[in-house]
Amino acid sequence: MKATKKDFLYEGKSKQVYSTEDPNRVIVHYKDDATAFNAQKRGTVVDKGEMNNRISTLIFKYLAASGIPTHYIKTLDEREQLVKKVNIVPVEMIVRNYIAGSMAQRLGLEEGTKSPVTIFEICYKKDELSDPLINDHHAVVLGIATYDELKYMYQLSGKINQALTELFLKANLILADFKIEFGKDADGNIILADEVSPDTCRLWDKDTLKKLDKDRFRRDLGEVSEAYHEVYDRLTSVLTN
Ligand code: UDP
C-alpha cells in the first residue's frame, strides 16, 4: 500500500510526525533545524534533514540485519521515512564508550579518554526538567518501565553499541557515545525508535579525532554540514562495498 501523509501529529526539535491511512504507521519528516543545550541554542544546518534521513536509513537497515527490532519500515523520499507507530518510552538511553560531553563535565573527567567499561545512563525525557539523569528505581517509580523492561532495554542497547561500534570503525570513525530511544509498538514490543545519526552520536575520526557530529554545531566548530555529508559518504562506501 502506498503511504500518504494524512494529519500533522507532532513537531519535535528536528523532526515532524504525520499520520497515514494505517493507524499503526506514521511518517517521520527530517528537518534542517538544530537545537542544543535544551533548545537554548537554535539554528539550521544545510542538508541536515536529508543527511540524517539517509544516515538513519542505512543504520536502521544495518541494525535490522543484525537482529535488532526497530520501528523502520521504508524510506519514502529525501526527507521522509515510514515507520511503525510506537508509544515512546520517555527515557533517553545514553551509551558511552569514551568520556565526553555532560559526563566529562559532571564528573570532572577529561573528554577523550576511552572508558574501561561500557557506561549506560538513562535520562527522563521531560523538557520542563531539562531531561534529568535518573536511575532504574526512579524509572520504575515514575511508571516509565518495569525492572524487566529496563533490563531488556540495557541488553538491546549493549547489542546496538556492539553493532554500531563495528560499523563505524569500518568507516574509520570512533563511536564515542550515543543516545537512543525505544518505543512500544501496537503489540507491546519494545523496539528501537527515533533516529540514529550525527545528531545523536558522537563520532570522531579515528586518525585525527576530528569531530564529525553535532558537537560541531553545539561548540561552533564550523563545517557542520560538511561533517554530516562526510559521515554519510563513509557509511555508504562501507555498506555498499
Ligand atoms: N544526546 C542526544 N540528545 C540529547 C542529549 C544527548 O542525542 O538530548 C546524545 C549526544 O549527541 C551524545 C550522547 O547523547 O552523543 C551523550 O550526550 P551527553 O549526555 O554527553 O550530553 P551533551 O554533551 O550532548 O549535552
PDB file of N, CA and C in Angstrom, residues 92-140:
ATOM      1  N   GLU A  92      15.810   8.656  27.660  1.00  0.00           N
ATOM      2  CA  GLU A  92      16.894   8.665  26.694  1.00  0.00           C
ATOM      3  C   GLU A  92      17.928   7.698  27.236  1.00  0.00           C
ATOM      4  N   MET A  93      18.264   6.701  26.433  1.00  0.00           N
ATOM      5  CA  MET A  93      19.299   5.743  26.837  1.00  0.00           C
ATOM      6  C   MET A  93      20.616   6.228  26.245  1.00  0.00           C
ATOM      7  N   ILE A  94      21.563   6.543  27.108  1.00  0.00           N
ATOM      8  CA  ILE A  94      22.862   7.016  26.632  1.00  0.00           C
ATOM      9  C   ILE A  94      23.890   5.921  26.862  1.00  0.00           C
ATOM     10  N   VAL A  95      24.640   5.617  25.822  1.00  0.00           N
ATOM     11  CA  VAL A  95      25.670   4.582  25.895  1.00  0.00           C
ATOM     12  C   VAL A  95      27.000   5.256  25.602  1.00  0.00           C
ATOM     13  N   ARG A  96      27.978   5.021  26.491  1.00  0.00           N
ATOM     14  CA  ARG A  96      29.260   5.719  26.352  1.00  0.00           C
ATOM     15  C   ARG A  96      30.424   4.745  26.292  1.00  0.00           C
ATOM     16  N   ASN A  97      31.255   4.924  25.262  1.00  0.00           N
ATOM     17  CA  ASN A  97      32.500   4.160  25.140  1.00  0.00           C
ATOM     18  C   ASN A  97      33.700   5.016  25.523  1.00  0.00           C
ATOM     19  N   TYR A  98      33.566   6.313  25.336  1.00  0.00           N
ATOM     20  CA  TYR A  98      34.609   7.284  25.677  1.00  0.00           C
ATOM     21  C   TYR A  98      34.001   8.334  26.596  1.00  0.00           C
ATOM     22  N   ILE A  99      34.837   8.965  27.394  1.00  0.00           N
ATOM     23  CA  ILE A  99      34.381  10.046  28.268  1.00  0.00           C
ATOM     24  C   ILE A  99      34.184  11.297  27.408  1.00  0.00           C
ATOM     25  N   ALA A 100      32.993  11.890  27.499  1.00  0.00           N
ATOM     26  CA  ALA A 100      32.722  13.096  26.705  1.00  0.00           C
ATOM     27  C   ALA A 100      31.494  13.815  27.262  1.00  0.00           C
ATOM     28  N   GLY A 101      31.297  15.019  26.745  1.00  0.00           N
ATOM     29  CA  GLY A 101      30.065  15.766  26.973  1.00  0.00           C
ATOM     30  C   GLY A 101      29.688  15.939  28.429  1.00  0.00           C
ATOM     31  N   SER A 102      28.401  15.720  28.711  1.00  0.00           N
ATOM     32  CA  SER A 102      27.869  16.018  30.046  1.00  0.00           C
ATOM     33  C   SER A 102      28.513  15.144  31.123  1.00  0.00           C
ATOM     34  N   MET A 103      28.943  13.923  30.758  1.00  0.00           N
ATOM     35  CA  MET A 103      29.552  13.052  31.776  1.00  0.00           C
ATOM     36  C   MET A 103      30.928  13.579  32.179  1.00  0.00           C
ATOM     37  N   ALA A 104      31.684  14.068  31.193  1.00  0.00           N
ATOM     38  CA  ALA A 104      33.004  14.640  31.485  1.00  0.00           C
ATOM     39  C   ALA A 104      32.834  15.829  32.430  1.00  0.00           C
ATOM     40  N   GLN A 105      31.832  16.649  32.142  1.00  0.00           N
ATOM     41  CA  GLN A 105      31.585  17.842  32.966  1.00  0.00           C
ATOM     42  C   GLN A 105      31.129  17.468  34.370  1.00  0.00           C
ATOM     43  N   ARG A 106      30.146  16.561  34.419  1.00  0.00           N
ATOM     44  CA  ARG A 106      29.555  16.205  35.712  1.00  0.00           C
ATOM     45  C   ARG A 106      30.575  15.589  36.653  1.00  0.00           C
ATOM     46  N   LEU A 107      31.481  14.754  36.099  1.00  0.00           N
ATOM     47  CA  LEU A 107      32.419  14.020  36.953  1.00  0.00           C
ATOM     48  C   LEU A 107      33.823  14.623  36.971  1.00  0.00           C
ATOM     49  N   GLY A 108      34.023  15.725  36.264  1.00  0.00           N
ATOM     50  CA  GLY A 108      35.341  16.365  36.249  1.00  0.00           C
ATOM     51  C   GLY A 108      36.389  15.506  35.576  1.00  0.00           C
ATOM     52  N   LEU A 109      35.994  14.805  34.513  1.00  0.00           N
ATOM     53  CA  LEU A 109      36.934  13.944  33.784  1.00  0.00           C
ATOM     54  C   LEU A 109      37.280  14.589  32.450  1.00  0.00           C
ATOM     55  N   GLU A 110      38.412  14.175  31.897  1.00  0.00           N
ATOM     56  CA  GLU A 110      38.828  14.774  30.635  1.00  0.00           C
ATOM     57  C   GLU A 110      38.135  14.100  29.453  1.00  0.00           C
ATOM     58  N   GLU A 111      37.605  14.918  28.553  1.00  0.00           N
ATOM     59  CA  GLU A 111      36.966  14.367  27.365  1.00  0.00           C
ATOM     60  C   GLU A 111      37.999  13.675  26.497  1.00  0.00           C
ATOM     61  N   GLY A 112      37.640  12.519  25.975  1.00  0.00           N
ATOM     62  CA  GLY A 112      38.528  11.847  25.026  1.00  0.00           C
ATOM     63  C   GLY A 112      39.143  10.568  25.547  1.00  0.00           C
ATOM     64  N   THR A 113      38.989  10.295  26.852  1.00  0.00           N
ATOM     65  CA  THR A 113      39.552   9.063  27.411  1.00  0.00           C
ATOM     66  C   THR A 113      38.616   7.892  27.114  1.00  0.00           C
ATOM     67  N   LYS A 114      39.208   6.741  26.728  1.00  0.00           N
ATOM     68  CA  LYS A 114      38.386   5.545  26.498  1.00  0.00           C
ATOM     69  C   LYS A 114      37.970   4.978  27.845  1.00  0.00           C
ATOM     70  N   SER A 115      36.703   4.637  27.974  1.00  0.00           N
ATOM     71  CA  SER A 115      36.239   4.059  29.240  1.00  0.00           C
ATOM     72  C   SER A 115      36.593   2.572  29.269  1.00  0.00           C
ATOM     73  N   PRO A 116      37.042   2.056  30.432  1.00  0.00           N
ATOM     74  CA  PRO A 116      37.357   0.618  30.502  1.00  0.00           C
ATOM     75  C   PRO A 116      36.099  -0.254  30.423  1.00  0.00           C
ATOM     76  N   VAL A 117      34.949   0.335  30.691  1.00  0.00           N
ATOM     77  CA  VAL A 117      33.685  -0.415  30.598  1.00  0.00           C
ATOM     78  C   VAL A 117      32.695   0.405  29.774  1.00  0.00           C
ATOM     79  N   THR A 118      31.658  -0.269  29.259  1.00  0.00           N
ATOM     80  CA  THR A 118      30.586   0.471  28.585  1.00  0.00           C
ATOM     81  C   THR A 118      29.705   1.094  29.657  1.00  0.00           C
ATOM     82  N   ILE A 119      29.457   2.387  29.512  1.00  0.00           N
ATOM     83  CA  ILE A 119      28.657   3.098  30.513  1.00  0.00           C
ATOM     84  C   ILE A 119      27.250   3.319  29.962  1.00  0.00           C
ATOM     85  N   PHE A 120      26.245   2.932  30.749  1.00  0.00           N
ATOM     86  CA  PHE A 120      24.856   3.165  30.359  1.00  0.00           C
ATOM     87  C   PHE A 120      24.257   4.187  31.324  1.00  0.00           C
ATOM     88  N   GLU A 121      23.565   5.166  30.768  1.00  0.00           N
ATOM     89  CA  GLU A 121      22.860   6.155  31.604  1.00  0.00           C
ATOM     90  C   GLU A 121      21.443   6.270  31.075  1.00  0.00           C
ATOM     91  N   ILE A 122      20.499   6.571  31.970  1.00  0.00           N
ATOM     92  CA  ILE A 122      19.153   6.894  31.477  1.00  0.00           C
ATOM     93  C   ILE A 122      18.773   8.293  31.956  1.00  0.00           C
ATOM     94  N   CYS A 123      18.097   9.037  31.073  1.00  0.00           N
ATOM     95  CA  CYS A 123      17.587  10.368  31.407  1.00  0.00           C
ATOM     96  C   CYS A 123      16.086  10.364  31.190  1.00  0.00           C
ATOM     97  N   TYR A 124      15.376  11.049  32.078  1.00  0.00           N
ATOM     98  CA  TYR A 124      13.921  11.168  31.973  1.00  0.00           C
ATOM     99  C   TYR A 124      13.605  12.222  30.924  1.00  0.00           C
ATOM    100  N   LYS A 125      12.876  11.819  29.862  1.00  0.00           N
ATOM    101  CA  LYS A 125      12.534  12.760  28.789  1.00  0.00           C
ATOM    102  C   LYS A 125      11.448  13.702  29.267  1.00  0.00           C
ATOM    103  N   LYS A 126      11.852  14.864  29.743  1.00  0.00           N
ATOM    104  CA  LYS A 126      10.892  15.838  30.275  1.00  0.00           C
ATOM    105  C   LYS A 126      11.513  17.221  30.121  1.00  0.00           C
ATOM    106  N   ASP A 127      11.126  17.928  29.049  1.00  0.00           N
ATOM    107  CA  ASP A 127      11.719  19.236  28.731  1.00  0.00           C
ATOM    108  C   ASP A 127      11.725  20.190  29.922  1.00  0.00           C
ATOM    109  N   GLU A 128      10.582  20.251  30.648  1.00  0.00           N
ATOM    110  CA  GLU A 128      10.466  21.204  31.766  1.00  0.00           C
ATOM    111  C   GLU A 128      11.531  20.957  32.829  1.00  0.00           C
ATOM    112  N   LEU A 129      12.016  19.723  32.908  1.00  0.00           N
ATOM    113  CA  LEU A 129      13.033  19.383  33.918  1.00  0.00           C
ATOM    114  C   LEU A 129      14.427  19.279  33.288  1.00  0.00           C
ATOM    115  N   SER A 130      14.540  19.627  31.993  1.00  0.00           N
ATOM    116  CA  SER A 130      15.809  19.511  31.253  1.00  0.00           C
ATOM    117  C   SER A 130      16.345  18.078  31.226  1.00  0.00           C
ATOM    118  N   ASP A 131      15.455  17.118  31.053  1.00  0.00           N
ATOM    119  CA  ASP A 131      15.841  15.700  30.894  1.00  0.00           C
ATOM    120  C   ASP A 131      16.837  15.223  31.955  1.00  0.00           C
ATOM    121  N   PRO A 132      16.416  15.168  33.227  1.00  0.00           N
ATOM    122  CA  PRO A 132      17.389  14.807  34.274  1.00  0.00           C
ATOM    123  C   PRO A 132      17.866  13.349  34.201  1.00  0.00           C
ATOM    124  N   LEU A 133      19.116  13.153  34.613  1.00  0.00           N
ATOM    125  CA  LEU A 133      19.678  11.806  34.756  1.00  0.00           C
ATOM    126  C   LEU A 133      18.921  11.113  35.885  1.00  0.00           C
ATOM    127  N   ILE A 134      18.443   9.906  35.638  1.00  0.00           N
ATOM    128  CA  ILE A 134      17.730   9.156  36.687  1.00  0.00           C
ATOM    129  C   ILE A 134      18.325   7.752  36.786  1.00  0.00           C
ATOM    130  N   ASN A 135      17.885   6.971  37.771  1.00  0.00           N
ATOM    131  CA  ASN A 135      18.311   5.572  37.816  1.00  0.00           C
ATOM    132  C   ASN A 135      17.100   4.653  37.631  1.00  0.00           C
ATOM    133  N   ASP A 136      17.355   3.352  37.667  1.00  0.00           N
ATOM    134  CA  ASP A 136      16.279   2.395  37.387  1.00  0.00           C
ATOM    135  C   ASP A 136      15.117   2.535  38.368  1.00  0.00           C
ATOM    136  N   HIS A 137      15.446   2.770  39.635  1.00  0.00           N
ATOM    137  CA  HIS A 137      14.382   2.875  40.641  1.00  0.00           C
ATOM    138  C   HIS A 137      13.483   4.068  40.343  1.00  0.00           C
ATOM    139  N   HIS A 138      14.105   5.197  39.980  1.00  0.00           N
ATOM    140  CA  HIS A 138      13.305   6.370  39.605  1.00  0.00           C
ATOM    141  C   HIS A 138      12.389   6.028  38.435  1.00  0.00           C
ATOM    142  N   ALA A 139      12.937   5.321  37.441  1.00  0.00           N
ATOM    143  CA  ALA A 139      12.149   4.989  36.244  1.00  0.00           C
ATOM    144  C   ALA A 139      10.940   4.132  36.619  1.00  0.00           C
ATOM    145  N   VAL A 140      11.144   3.215  37.559  1.00  0.00           N
ATOM    146  CA  VAL A 140      10.039   2.356  37.994  1.00  0.00           C
ATOM    147  C   VAL A 140       8.999   3.184  38.749  1.00  0.00           C
TER     148      VAL A 140
END
